[in-house]
mmCIF file with all atom_site columns, C-alpha atoms in Angstrom:
data_model
loop_
_atom_site.group_PDB
_atom_site.id
_atom_site.type_symbol
_atom_site.label_atom_id
_atom_site.label_alt_id
_atom_site.label_comp_id
_atom_site.label_asym_id
_atom_site.label_entity_id
_atom_site.label_seq_id
_atom_site.pdbx_PDB_ins_code
_atom_site.Cartn_x
_atom_site.Cartn_y
_atom_site.Cartn_z
_atom_site.occupancy
_atom_site.B_iso_or_equiv
_atom_site.pdbx_formal_charge
_atom_site.auth_seq_id
_atom_site.auth_comp_id
_atom_site.auth_asym_id
_atom_site.auth_atom_id
_atom_site.pdbx_PDB_model_num
ATOM 1   C CA . UNK R 1 1   ? -43.052 124.020 43.625 1.00 62.00 ? 14  UNK R CA 1
ATOM 2   C CA . UNK R 1 2   ? -44.759 121.009 42.157 1.00 67.00 ? 15  UNK R CA 1
ATOM 3   C CA . UNK R 1 3   ? -42.699 121.077 38.957 1.00 69.00 ? 16  UNK R CA 1
ATOM 4   C CA . UNK R 1 4   ? -39.432 121.735 40.786 1.00 68.00 ? 17  UNK R CA 1
ATOM 5   C CA . UNK R 1 5   ? -39.957 118.821 43.178 1.00 70.00 ? 18  UNK R CA 1
ATOM 6   C CA . UNK R 1 6   ? -41.517 116.269 40.815 1.00 68.00 ? 19  UNK R CA 1
ATOM 7   C CA . UNK R 1 7   ? -38.370 114.131 40.490 1.00 72.00 ? 20  UNK R CA 1
ATOM 8   C CA . UNK R 1 8   ? -37.601 114.459 44.203 1.00 67.00 ? 21  UNK R CA 1
ATOM 9   C CA . UNK R 1 9   ? -41.126 113.323 44.990 1.00 63.00 ? 22  UNK R CA 1
ATOM 10  C CA . UNK R 1 10  ? -40.534 110.098 43.077 1.00 69.00 ? 23  UNK R CA 1
ATOM 11  C CA . UNK R 1 11  ? -37.200 109.602 44.839 1.00 74.00 ? 24  UNK R CA 1
ATOM 12  C CA . UNK R 1 12  ? -38.835 110.124 48.232 1.00 72.00 ? 25  UNK R CA 1
ATOM 13  C CA . UNK R 1 13  ? -41.375 107.388 47.525 1.00 73.00 ? 26  UNK R CA 1
ATOM 14  C CA . UNK R 1 14  ? -38.673 104.948 46.432 1.00 73.00 ? 27  UNK R CA 1
ATOM 15  C CA . UNK R 1 15  ? -36.069 105.590 49.104 1.00 81.00 ? 28  UNK R CA 1
ATOM 16  C CA . UNK R 1 16  ? -35.511 104.694 52.735 1.00 91.00 ? 29  UNK R CA 1
ATOM 17  C CA . UNK R 1 17  ? -38.042 103.768 55.369 1.00 93.00 ? 30  UNK R CA 1
ATOM 18  C CA . UNK R 1 18  ? -40.946 105.437 53.572 1.00 89.00 ? 31  UNK R CA 1
ATOM 19  C CA . UNK R 1 19  ? -40.381 103.125 50.605 1.00 88.00 ? 32  UNK R CA 1
ATOM 20  C CA . UNK R 1 20  ? -40.345 100.119 52.946 1.00 91.00 ? 33  UNK R CA 1
ATOM 21  C CA . UNK R 1 21  ? -43.627 101.182 54.513 1.00 89.00 ? 34  UNK R CA 1
ATOM 22  C CA . UNK R 1 22  ? -45.213 101.683 51.089 1.00 87.00 ? 35  UNK R CA 1
ATOM 23  C CA . UNK R 1 23  ? -44.117 98.165  50.124 1.00 88.00 ? 36  UNK R CA 1
ATOM 24  C CA . UNK R 1 24  ? -45.692 96.727  53.253 1.00 87.00 ? 37  UNK R CA 1
ATOM 25  C CA . UNK R 1 25  ? -42.305 95.695  54.604 1.00 87.00 ? 38  UNK R CA 1
ATOM 26  C CA . UNK R 1 26  ? -42.133 97.943  57.645 1.00 87.00 ? 39  UNK R CA 1
ATOM 27  C CA . UNK R 1 27  ? -42.370 97.002  61.311 1.00 93.00 ? 40  UNK R CA 1
ATOM 28  C CA . UNK R 1 28  ? -44.185 98.552  64.243 1.00 94.00 ? 41  UNK R CA 1
ATOM 29  C CA . UNK R 1 29  ? -40.839 99.596  65.729 1.00 94.00 ? 42  UNK R CA 1
ATOM 30  C CA . UNK R 1 30  ? -39.804 101.271 62.484 1.00 94.00 ? 43  UNK R CA 1
ATOM 31  C CA . UNK R 1 31  ? -43.108 103.124 62.270 1.00 95.00 ? 44  UNK R CA 1
ATOM 32  C CA . UNK R 1 32  ? -42.697 104.304 65.868 1.00 96.00 ? 45  UNK R CA 1
ATOM 33  C CA . UNK R 1 33  ? -39.163 105.458 65.087 1.00 96.00 ? 46  UNK R CA 1
ATOM 34  C CA . UNK R 1 34  ? -40.492 107.449 62.130 1.00 96.00 ? 47  UNK R CA 1
ATOM 35  C CA . UNK R 1 35  ? -43.059 109.149 64.345 1.00 97.00 ? 48  UNK R CA 1
ATOM 36  C CA . UNK R 1 36  ? -40.481 109.891 67.037 1.00 97.00 ? 49  UNK R CA 1
ATOM 37  C CA . UNK R 1 37  ? -38.297 111.695 64.521 1.00 97.00 ? 50  UNK R CA 1
ATOM 38  C CA . UNK R 1 38  ? -41.124 113.528 62.793 1.00 97.00 ? 51  UNK R CA 1
ATOM 39  C CA . UNK R 1 39  ? -42.529 114.932 66.035 1.00 97.00 ? 52  UNK R CA 1
ATOM 40  C CA . UNK R 1 40  ? -39.889 117.670 66.524 1.00 98.00 ? 53  UNK R CA 1
ATOM 41  C CA . UNK R 1 41  ? -40.127 118.484 62.808 1.00 98.00 ? 54  UNK R CA 1
ATOM 42  C CA . UNK R 1 42  ? -43.834 119.207 63.132 1.00 98.00 ? 55  UNK R CA 1
ATOM 43  C CA . UNK R 1 43  ? -43.356 120.977 66.452 1.00 98.00 ? 56  UNK R CA 1
ATOM 44  C CA . UNK R 1 44  ? -40.927 123.363 64.773 1.00 98.00 ? 57  UNK R CA 1
ATOM 45  C CA . UNK R 1 45  ? -43.018 123.791 61.625 1.00 98.00 ? 58  UNK R CA 1
ATOM 46  C CA . UNK R 1 46  ? -46.258 124.473 63.452 1.00 98.00 ? 59  UNK R CA 1
ATOM 47  C CA . UNK R 1 47  ? -44.676 126.832 65.966 1.00 98.00 ? 60  UNK R CA 1
ATOM 48  C CA . UNK R 1 48  ? -43.047 128.837 63.170 1.00 97.00 ? 61  UNK R CA 1
ATOM 49  C CA . UNK R 1 49  ? -46.216 128.941 61.087 1.00 97.00 ? 62  UNK R CA 1
ATOM 50  C CA . UNK R 1 50  ? -48.282 130.175 64.035 1.00 97.00 ? 63  UNK R CA 1
ATOM 51  C CA . UNK R 1 51  ? -45.612 132.789 64.773 1.00 97.00 ? 64  UNK R CA 1
ATOM 52  C CA . UNK R 1 52  ? -46.144 134.157 61.261 1.00 96.00 ? 65  UNK R CA 1
ATOM 53  C CA . UNK R 1 53  ? -49.920 133.800 61.125 1.00 94.00 ? 66  UNK R CA 1
ATOM 54  C CA . UNK R 1 54  ? -50.371 137.580 60.992 1.00 95.00 ? 67  UNK R CA 1
ATOM 55  C CA . UNK R 1 55  ? -48.321 137.693 57.786 1.00 93.00 ? 68  UNK R CA 1
ATOM 56  C CA . UNK R 1 56  ? -50.444 138.473 54.705 1.00 92.00 ? 69  UNK R CA 1
ATOM 57  C CA . UNK R 1 57  ? -48.367 135.893 52.798 1.00 92.00 ? 70  UNK R CA 1
ATOM 58  C CA . UNK R 1 58  ? -47.968 133.066 55.324 1.00 94.00 ? 71  UNK R CA 1
ATOM 59  C CA . UNK R 1 59  ? -51.154 133.636 57.324 1.00 94.00 ? 72  UNK R CA 1
ATOM 60  C CA . UNK R 1 60  ? -53.694 132.217 54.827 1.00 91.00 ? 73  UNK R CA 1
ATOM 61  C CA . UNK R 1 61  ? -51.826 128.882 54.805 1.00 92.00 ? 74  UNK R CA 1
ATOM 62  C CA . UNK R 1 62  ? -51.818 128.473 58.593 1.00 95.00 ? 75  UNK R CA 1
ATOM 63  C CA . UNK R 1 63  ? -54.530 125.870 59.043 1.00 95.00 ? 76  UNK R CA 1
ATOM 64  C CA . UNK R 1 64  ? -54.801 124.321 62.532 1.00 95.00 ? 77  UNK R CA 1
ATOM 65  C CA . UNK R 1 65  ? -56.751 121.369 61.126 1.00 96.00 ? 78  UNK R CA 1
ATOM 66  C CA . UNK R 1 66  ? -53.498 120.257 59.505 1.00 97.00 ? 79  UNK R CA 1
ATOM 67  C CA . UNK R 1 67  ? -51.429 120.298 62.687 1.00 97.00 ? 80  UNK R CA 1
ATOM 68  C CA . UNK R 1 68  ? -49.970 116.897 63.466 1.00 97.00 ? 81  UNK R CA 1
ATOM 69  C CA . UNK R 1 69  ? -48.213 117.165 66.837 1.00 97.00 ? 82  UNK R CA 1
ATOM 70  C CA . UNK R 1 70  ? -51.097 115.968 69.005 1.00 97.00 ? 83  UNK R CA 1
ATOM 71  C CA . UNK R 1 71  ? -51.831 113.119 66.600 1.00 97.00 ? 84  UNK R CA 1
ATOM 72  C CA . UNK R 1 72  ? -48.210 111.949 66.599 1.00 97.00 ? 85  UNK R CA 1
ATOM 73  C CA . UNK R 1 73  ? -48.059 112.024 70.394 1.00 96.00 ? 86  UNK R CA 1
ATOM 74  C CA . UNK R 1 74  ? -51.270 109.994 70.555 1.00 96.00 ? 87  UNK R CA 1
ATOM 75  C CA . UNK R 1 75  ? -49.831 107.391 68.175 1.00 97.00 ? 88  UNK R CA 1
ATOM 76  C CA . UNK R 1 76  ? -46.605 107.093 70.155 1.00 96.00 ? 89  UNK R CA 1
ATOM 77  C CA . UNK R 1 77  ? -48.646 106.579 73.319 1.00 95.00 ? 90  UNK R CA 1
ATOM 78  C CA . UNK R 1 78  ? -50.821 103.952 71.629 1.00 95.00 ? 91  UNK R CA 1
ATOM 79  C CA . UNK R 1 79  ? -47.696 102.153 70.435 1.00 95.00 ? 92  UNK R CA 1
ATOM 80  C CA . UNK R 1 80  ? -46.200 102.399 73.934 1.00 90.00 ? 93  UNK R CA 1
ATOM 81  C CA . UNK R 1 81  ? -43.077 103.757 72.267 1.00 87.00 ? 94  UNK R CA 1
ATOM 82  C CA . UNK R 1 82  ? -40.440 105.271 74.529 1.00 81.00 ? 95  UNK R CA 1
ATOM 83  C CA . UNK R 1 83  ? -36.690 105.805 74.583 1.00 86.00 ? 96  UNK R CA 1
ATOM 84  C CA . UNK R 1 84  ? -36.503 105.968 70.798 1.00 94.00 ? 97  UNK R CA 1
ATOM 85  C CA . UNK R 1 85  ? -33.514 107.864 69.394 1.00 94.00 ? 98  UNK R CA 1
ATOM 86  C CA . UNK R 1 86  ? -33.734 111.277 67.806 1.00 96.00 ? 99  UNK R CA 1
ATOM 87  C CA . UNK R 1 87  ? -31.500 111.067 64.746 1.00 97.00 ? 100 UNK R CA 1
ATOM 88  C CA . UNK R 1 88  ? -29.083 113.819 63.672 1.00 97.00 ? 101 UNK R CA 1
ATOM 89  C CA . UNK R 1 89  ? -30.955 114.033 60.369 1.00 97.00 ? 102 UNK R CA 1
ATOM 90  C CA . UNK R 1 90  ? -34.142 114.992 62.223 1.00 98.00 ? 103 UNK R CA 1
ATOM 91  C CA . UNK R 1 91  ? -32.246 117.631 64.184 1.00 98.00 ? 104 UNK R CA 1
ATOM 92  C CA . UNK R 1 92  ? -30.896 119.045 60.913 1.00 98.00 ? 105 UNK R CA 1
ATOM 93  C CA . UNK R 1 93  ? -34.434 119.102 59.505 1.00 98.00 ? 106 UNK R CA 1
ATOM 94  C CA . UNK R 1 94  ? -35.677 121.037 62.548 1.00 98.00 ? 107 UNK R CA 1
ATOM 95  C CA . UNK R 1 95  ? -32.822 123.508 62.178 1.00 98.00 ? 108 UNK R CA 1
ATOM 96  C CA . UNK R 1 96  ? -33.725 124.074 58.522 1.00 97.00 ? 109 UNK R CA 1
ATOM 97  C CA . UNK R 1 97  ? -37.342 124.808 59.428 1.00 98.00 ? 110 UNK R CA 1
ATOM 98  C CA . UNK R 1 98  ? -36.314 127.292 62.100 1.00 97.00 ? 111 UNK R CA 1
ATOM 99  C CA . UNK R 1 99  ? -34.044 128.978 59.581 1.00 96.00 ? 112 UNK R CA 1
ATOM 100 C CA . UNK R 1 100 ? -36.956 129.121 57.148 1.00 96.00 ? 113 UNK R CA 1
ATOM 101 C CA . UNK R 1 101 ? -39.020 130.828 59.825 1.00 96.00 ? 114 UNK R CA 1
ATOM 102 C CA . UNK R 1 102 ? -36.519 133.620 60.336 1.00 93.00 ? 115 UNK R CA 1
ATOM 103 C CA . UNK R 1 103 ? -37.146 136.966 58.691 1.00 90.00 ? 116 UNK R CA 1
ATOM 104 C CA . UNK R 1 104 ? -40.299 137.050 56.575 1.00 92.00 ? 117 UNK R CA 1
ATOM 105 C CA . UNK R 1 105 ? -41.019 133.366 57.173 1.00 93.00 ? 118 UNK R CA 1
ATOM 106 C CA . UNK R 1 106 ? -41.988 132.938 53.526 1.00 94.00 ? 119 UNK R CA 1
ATOM 107 C CA . UNK R 1 107 ? -39.784 129.834 53.052 1.00 94.00 ? 120 UNK R CA 1
ATOM 108 C CA . UNK R 1 108 ? -42.025 128.062 55.579 1.00 96.00 ? 121 UNK R CA 1
ATOM 109 C CA . UNK R 1 109 ? -44.538 127.722 52.761 1.00 95.00 ? 122 UNK R CA 1
ATOM 110 C CA . UNK R 1 110 ? -42.201 125.233 51.096 1.00 94.00 ? 123 UNK R CA 1
ATOM 111 C CA . UNK R 1 111 ? -42.073 123.063 54.202 1.00 95.00 ? 124 UNK R CA 1
ATOM 112 C CA . UNK R 1 112 ? -45.835 123.245 54.711 1.00 95.00 ? 125 UNK R CA 1
ATOM 113 C CA . UNK R 1 113 ? -46.344 122.253 51.084 1.00 92.00 ? 126 UNK R CA 1
ATOM 114 C CA . UNK R 1 114 ? -43.978 119.288 51.381 1.00 94.00 ? 127 UNK R CA 1
ATOM 115 C CA . UNK R 1 115 ? -45.226 117.886 54.672 1.00 95.00 ? 128 UNK R CA 1
ATOM 116 C CA . UNK R 1 116 ? -48.950 118.602 54.721 1.00 96.00 ? 129 UNK R CA 1
ATOM 117 C CA . UNK R 1 117 ? -49.825 117.833 51.118 1.00 93.00 ? 130 UNK R CA 1
ATOM 118 C CA . UNK R 1 118 ? -47.740 114.680 51.488 1.00 92.00 ? 131 UNK R CA 1
ATOM 119 C CA . UNK R 1 119 ? -49.745 113.681 54.551 1.00 94.00 ? 132 UNK R CA 1
ATOM 120 C CA . UNK R 1 120 ? -53.004 114.340 52.730 1.00 94.00 ? 133 UNK R CA 1
ATOM 121 C CA . UNK R 1 121 ? -51.904 112.373 49.659 1.00 91.00 ? 134 UNK R CA 1
ATOM 122 C CA . UNK R 1 122 ? -49.318 109.614 50.052 1.00 88.00 ? 135 UNK R CA 1
ATOM 123 C CA . UNK R 1 123 ? -49.941 109.523 53.773 1.00 90.00 ? 136 UNK R CA 1
ATOM 124 C CA . UNK R 1 124 ? -53.445 108.201 53.164 1.00 91.00 ? 137 UNK R CA 1
ATOM 125 C CA . UNK R 1 125 ? -51.970 105.332 51.159 1.00 91.00 ? 138 UNK R CA 1
ATOM 126 C CA . UNK R 1 126 ? -49.418 104.562 53.866 1.00 92.00 ? 139 UNK R CA 1
ATOM 127 C CA . UNK R 1 127 ? -52.198 104.522 56.477 1.00 93.00 ? 140 UNK R CA 1
ATOM 128 C CA . UNK R 1 128 ? -54.058 101.761 54.641 1.00 94.00 ? 141 UNK R CA 1
ATOM 129 C CA . UNK R 1 129 ? -50.881 99.755  54.113 1.00 94.00 ? 142 UNK R CA 1
ATOM 130 C CA . UNK R 1 130 ? -49.873 100.044 57.787 1.00 94.00 ? 143 UNK R CA 1
ATOM 131 C CA . UNK R 1 131 ? -53.331 99.022  58.955 1.00 94.00 ? 144 UNK R CA 1
ATOM 132 C CA . UNK R 1 132 ? -53.109 95.921  56.789 1.00 93.00 ? 145 UNK R CA 1
ATOM 133 C CA . UNK R 1 133 ? -49.439 94.928  56.989 1.00 93.00 ? 146 UNK R CA 1
ATOM 134 C CA . UNK R 1 134 ? -48.864 95.733  60.669 1.00 93.00 ? 147 UNK R CA 1
ATOM 135 C CA . UNK R 1 135 ? -52.439 95.176  61.827 1.00 93.00 ? 148 UNK R CA 1
ATOM 136 C CA . UNK R 1 136 ? -52.414 98.554  63.534 1.00 93.00 ? 149 UNK R CA 1
ATOM 137 C CA . UNK R 1 137 ? -55.586 99.822  65.124 1.00 91.00 ? 150 UNK R CA 1
ATOM 138 C CA . UNK R 1 138 ? -56.955 103.303 64.257 1.00 92.00 ? 151 UNK R CA 1
ATOM 139 C CA . UNK R 1 139 ? -55.709 104.747 67.556 1.00 93.00 ? 152 UNK R CA 1
ATOM 140 C CA . UNK R 1 140 ? -52.130 104.096 66.380 1.00 96.00 ? 153 UNK R CA 1
ATOM 141 C CA . UNK R 1 141 ? -52.716 105.771 63.014 1.00 96.00 ? 154 UNK R CA 1
ATOM 142 C CA . UNK R 1 142 ? -53.919 109.196 64.145 1.00 97.00 ? 155 UNK R CA 1
ATOM 143 C CA . UNK R 1 143 ? -51.053 110.823 62.257 1.00 97.00 ? 156 UNK R CA 1
ATOM 144 C CA . UNK R 1 144 ? -52.853 110.130 58.997 1.00 96.00 ? 157 UNK R CA 1
ATOM 145 C CA . UNK R 1 145 ? -56.310 111.126 60.263 1.00 95.00 ? 158 UNK R CA 1
ATOM 146 C CA . UNK R 1 146 ? -57.703 114.615 59.698 1.00 96.00 ? 159 UNK R CA 1
ATOM 147 C CA . UNK R 1 147 ? -61.018 114.655 61.571 1.00 95.00 ? 160 UNK R CA 1
ATOM 148 C CA . UNK R 1 148 ? -61.540 118.384 61.023 1.00 95.00 ? 161 UNK R CA 1
ATOM 149 C CA . UNK R 1 149 ? -61.291 117.982 57.231 1.00 96.00 ? 162 UNK R CA 1
ATOM 150 C CA . UNK R 1 150 ? -64.451 116.450 55.798 1.00 94.00 ? 163 UNK R CA 1
ATOM 151 C CA . UNK R 1 151 ? -63.406 116.474 52.140 1.00 96.00 ? 164 UNK R CA 1
ATOM 152 C CA . UNK R 1 152 ? -59.668 115.868 51.683 1.00 95.00 ? 165 UNK R CA 1
ATOM 153 C CA . UNK R 1 153 ? -59.536 116.258 47.868 1.00 95.00 ? 166 UNK R CA 1
ATOM 154 C CA . UNK R 1 154 ? -61.380 119.569 48.058 1.00 96.00 ? 167 UNK R CA 1
ATOM 155 C CA . UNK R 1 155 ? -59.208 120.753 50.937 1.00 97.00 ? 168 UNK R CA 1
ATOM 156 C CA . UNK R 1 156 ? -56.037 119.902 48.992 1.00 95.00 ? 169 UNK R CA 1
ATOM 157 C CA . UNK R 1 157 ? -57.255 121.965 46.064 1.00 95.00 ? 170 UNK R CA 1
ATOM 158 C CA . UNK R 1 158 ? -58.044 124.923 48.317 1.00 95.00 ? 171 UNK R CA 1
ATOM 159 C CA . UNK R 1 159 ? -54.704 124.635 50.094 1.00 95.00 ? 172 UNK R CA 1
ATOM 160 C CA . UNK R 1 160 ? -52.794 124.573 46.812 1.00 92.00 ? 173 UNK R CA 1
ATOM 161 C CA . UNK R 1 161 ? -54.692 127.671 45.738 1.00 92.00 ? 174 UNK R CA 1
ATOM 162 C CA . UNK R 1 162 ? -53.731 129.398 48.995 1.00 92.00 ? 175 UNK R CA 1
ATOM 163 C CA . UNK R 1 163 ? -50.095 128.501 48.381 1.00 89.00 ? 176 UNK R CA 1
ATOM 164 C CA . UNK R 1 164 ? -50.280 129.825 44.818 1.00 87.00 ? 177 UNK R CA 1
ATOM 165 C CA . UNK R 1 165 ? -51.782 133.091 46.039 1.00 88.00 ? 178 UNK R CA 1
ATOM 166 C CA . UNK R 1 166 ? -49.026 133.352 48.632 1.00 87.00 ? 179 UNK R CA 1
ATOM 167 C CA . UNK R 1 167 ? -46.452 132.800 45.904 1.00 79.00 ? 180 UNK R CA 1
ATOM 168 C CA . UNK R 1 168 ? -47.924 135.576 43.827 1.00 81.00 ? 181 UNK R CA 1
ATOM 169 C CA . UNK R 1 169 ? -47.809 137.928 46.811 1.00 80.00 ? 182 UNK R CA 1
ATOM 170 C CA . UNK R 1 170 ? -44.096 137.504 47.558 1.00 76.00 ? 183 UNK R CA 1
ATOM 171 C CA . UNK R 1 171 ? -40.949 138.745 45.897 1.00 74.00 ? 184 UNK R CA 1
ATOM 172 C CA . UNK R 1 172 ? -38.669 135.807 46.780 1.00 72.00 ? 185 UNK R CA 1
ATOM 173 C CA . UNK R 1 173 ? -40.700 133.288 44.782 1.00 71.00 ? 186 UNK R CA 1
ATOM 174 C CA . UNK R 1 174 ? -37.729 131.447 43.281 1.00 77.00 ? 187 UNK R CA 1
ATOM 175 C CA . UNK R 1 175 ? -36.048 131.162 46.657 1.00 82.00 ? 188 UNK R CA 1
ATOM 176 C CA . UNK R 1 176 ? -39.143 129.546 48.172 1.00 86.00 ? 189 UNK R CA 1
ATOM 177 C CA . UNK R 1 177 ? -39.374 127.112 45.262 1.00 86.00 ? 190 UNK R CA 1
ATOM 178 C CA . UNK R 1 178 ? -35.783 126.071 45.930 1.00 89.00 ? 191 UNK R CA 1
ATOM 179 C CA . UNK R 1 179 ? -36.628 125.688 49.613 1.00 91.00 ? 192 UNK R CA 1
ATOM 180 C CA . UNK R 1 180 ? -39.251 123.130 48.573 1.00 89.00 ? 193 UNK R CA 1
ATOM 181 C CA . UNK R 1 181 ? -36.515 121.118 46.892 1.00 90.00 ? 194 UNK R CA 1
ATOM 182 C CA . UNK R 1 182 ? -34.466 121.393 50.083 1.00 94.00 ? 195 UNK R CA 1
ATOM 183 C CA . UNK R 1 183 ? -37.459 120.199 52.117 1.00 93.00 ? 196 UNK R CA 1
ATOM 184 C CA . UNK R 1 184 ? -37.854 117.126 49.938 1.00 91.00 ? 197 UNK R CA 1
ATOM 185 C CA . UNK R 1 185 ? -34.151 116.370 50.239 1.00 93.00 ? 198 UNK R CA 1
ATOM 186 C CA . UNK R 1 186 ? -34.359 116.665 54.025 1.00 95.00 ? 199 UNK R CA 1
ATOM 187 C CA . UNK R 1 187 ? -37.203 114.144 53.995 1.00 93.00 ? 200 UNK R CA 1
ATOM 188 C CA . UNK R 1 188 ? -35.255 111.766 51.764 1.00 93.00 ? 201 UNK R CA 1
ATOM 189 C CA . UNK R 1 189 ? -32.151 111.989 53.956 1.00 94.00 ? 202 UNK R CA 1
ATOM 190 C CA . UNK R 1 190 ? -34.195 111.391 57.105 1.00 96.00 ? 203 UNK R CA 1
ATOM 191 C CA . UNK R 1 191 ? -35.979 108.430 55.519 1.00 94.00 ? 204 UNK R CA 1
ATOM 192 C CA . UNK R 1 192 ? -32.668 106.855 54.573 1.00 94.00 ? 205 UNK R CA 1
ATOM 193 C CA . UNK R 1 193 ? -31.278 107.369 58.067 1.00 96.00 ? 206 UNK R CA 1
ATOM 194 C CA . UNK R 1 194 ? -34.424 105.887 59.615 1.00 95.00 ? 207 UNK R CA 1
ATOM 195 C CA . UNK R 1 195 ? -34.088 102.794 57.430 1.00 93.00 ? 208 UNK R CA 1
ATOM 196 C CA . UNK R 1 196 ? -30.530 102.274 58.630 1.00 93.00 ? 209 UNK R CA 1
ATOM 197 C CA . UNK R 1 197 ? -31.452 102.927 62.250 1.00 93.00 ? 210 UNK R CA 1
ATOM 198 C CA . UNK R 1 198 ? -34.387 100.518 62.102 1.00 87.00 ? 211 UNK R CA 1
ATOM 199 C CA . UNK R 1 199 ? -31.978 97.752  61.097 1.00 76.00 ? 212 UNK R CA 1
ATOM 200 C CA . UNK R 1 200 ? -32.763 94.311  59.641 1.00 60.00 ? 213 UNK R CA 1
ATOM 201 C CA . UNK R 1 201 ? -36.391 93.342  59.433 1.00 50.00 ? 214 UNK R CA 1
ATOM 202 C CA . UNK R 1 202 ? -37.431 96.971  59.135 1.00 46.00 ? 215 UNK R CA 1
#
């Protein structure tokens, strides 16, 4: 998945609202809008993963310490964010995750790889930038905090190994790799839509 999505990863970092946040040019409203639209994505992903936790392939990658829904809700409350729009691109992303969870649920691995390893990697960079550029307090940055993970680099290595073992245990390996590319594209499309929705001064 890493090789297949390498170019898309670069595009994701250079496109849309995520790129603005990485450049320190975001706003509190734009950050809140991002969280509002990611919440249903994580709700769908985590519900589908838990539904397949008995699967010998998916199960080993279901790690509650990665779950982000409660953290996102806490951030939205801290930001006093309400009545923010849910964009069609987020709805499409949710639909794709639910589709991935149908049948064997193996394609969910691609979405877990894209979101969670992104949160553990680039997300940690965004957290520092947001704290500095928007002067956000820690209670508004829970999304990027993983209190149950004491050693993030080690955890990332272990999680990648779990994903590799899952890949070796399935027959639709190539299909799941392509789903990772789809997941990155969904993130890019959502980021672009969020940038437009945030408007000038984003």
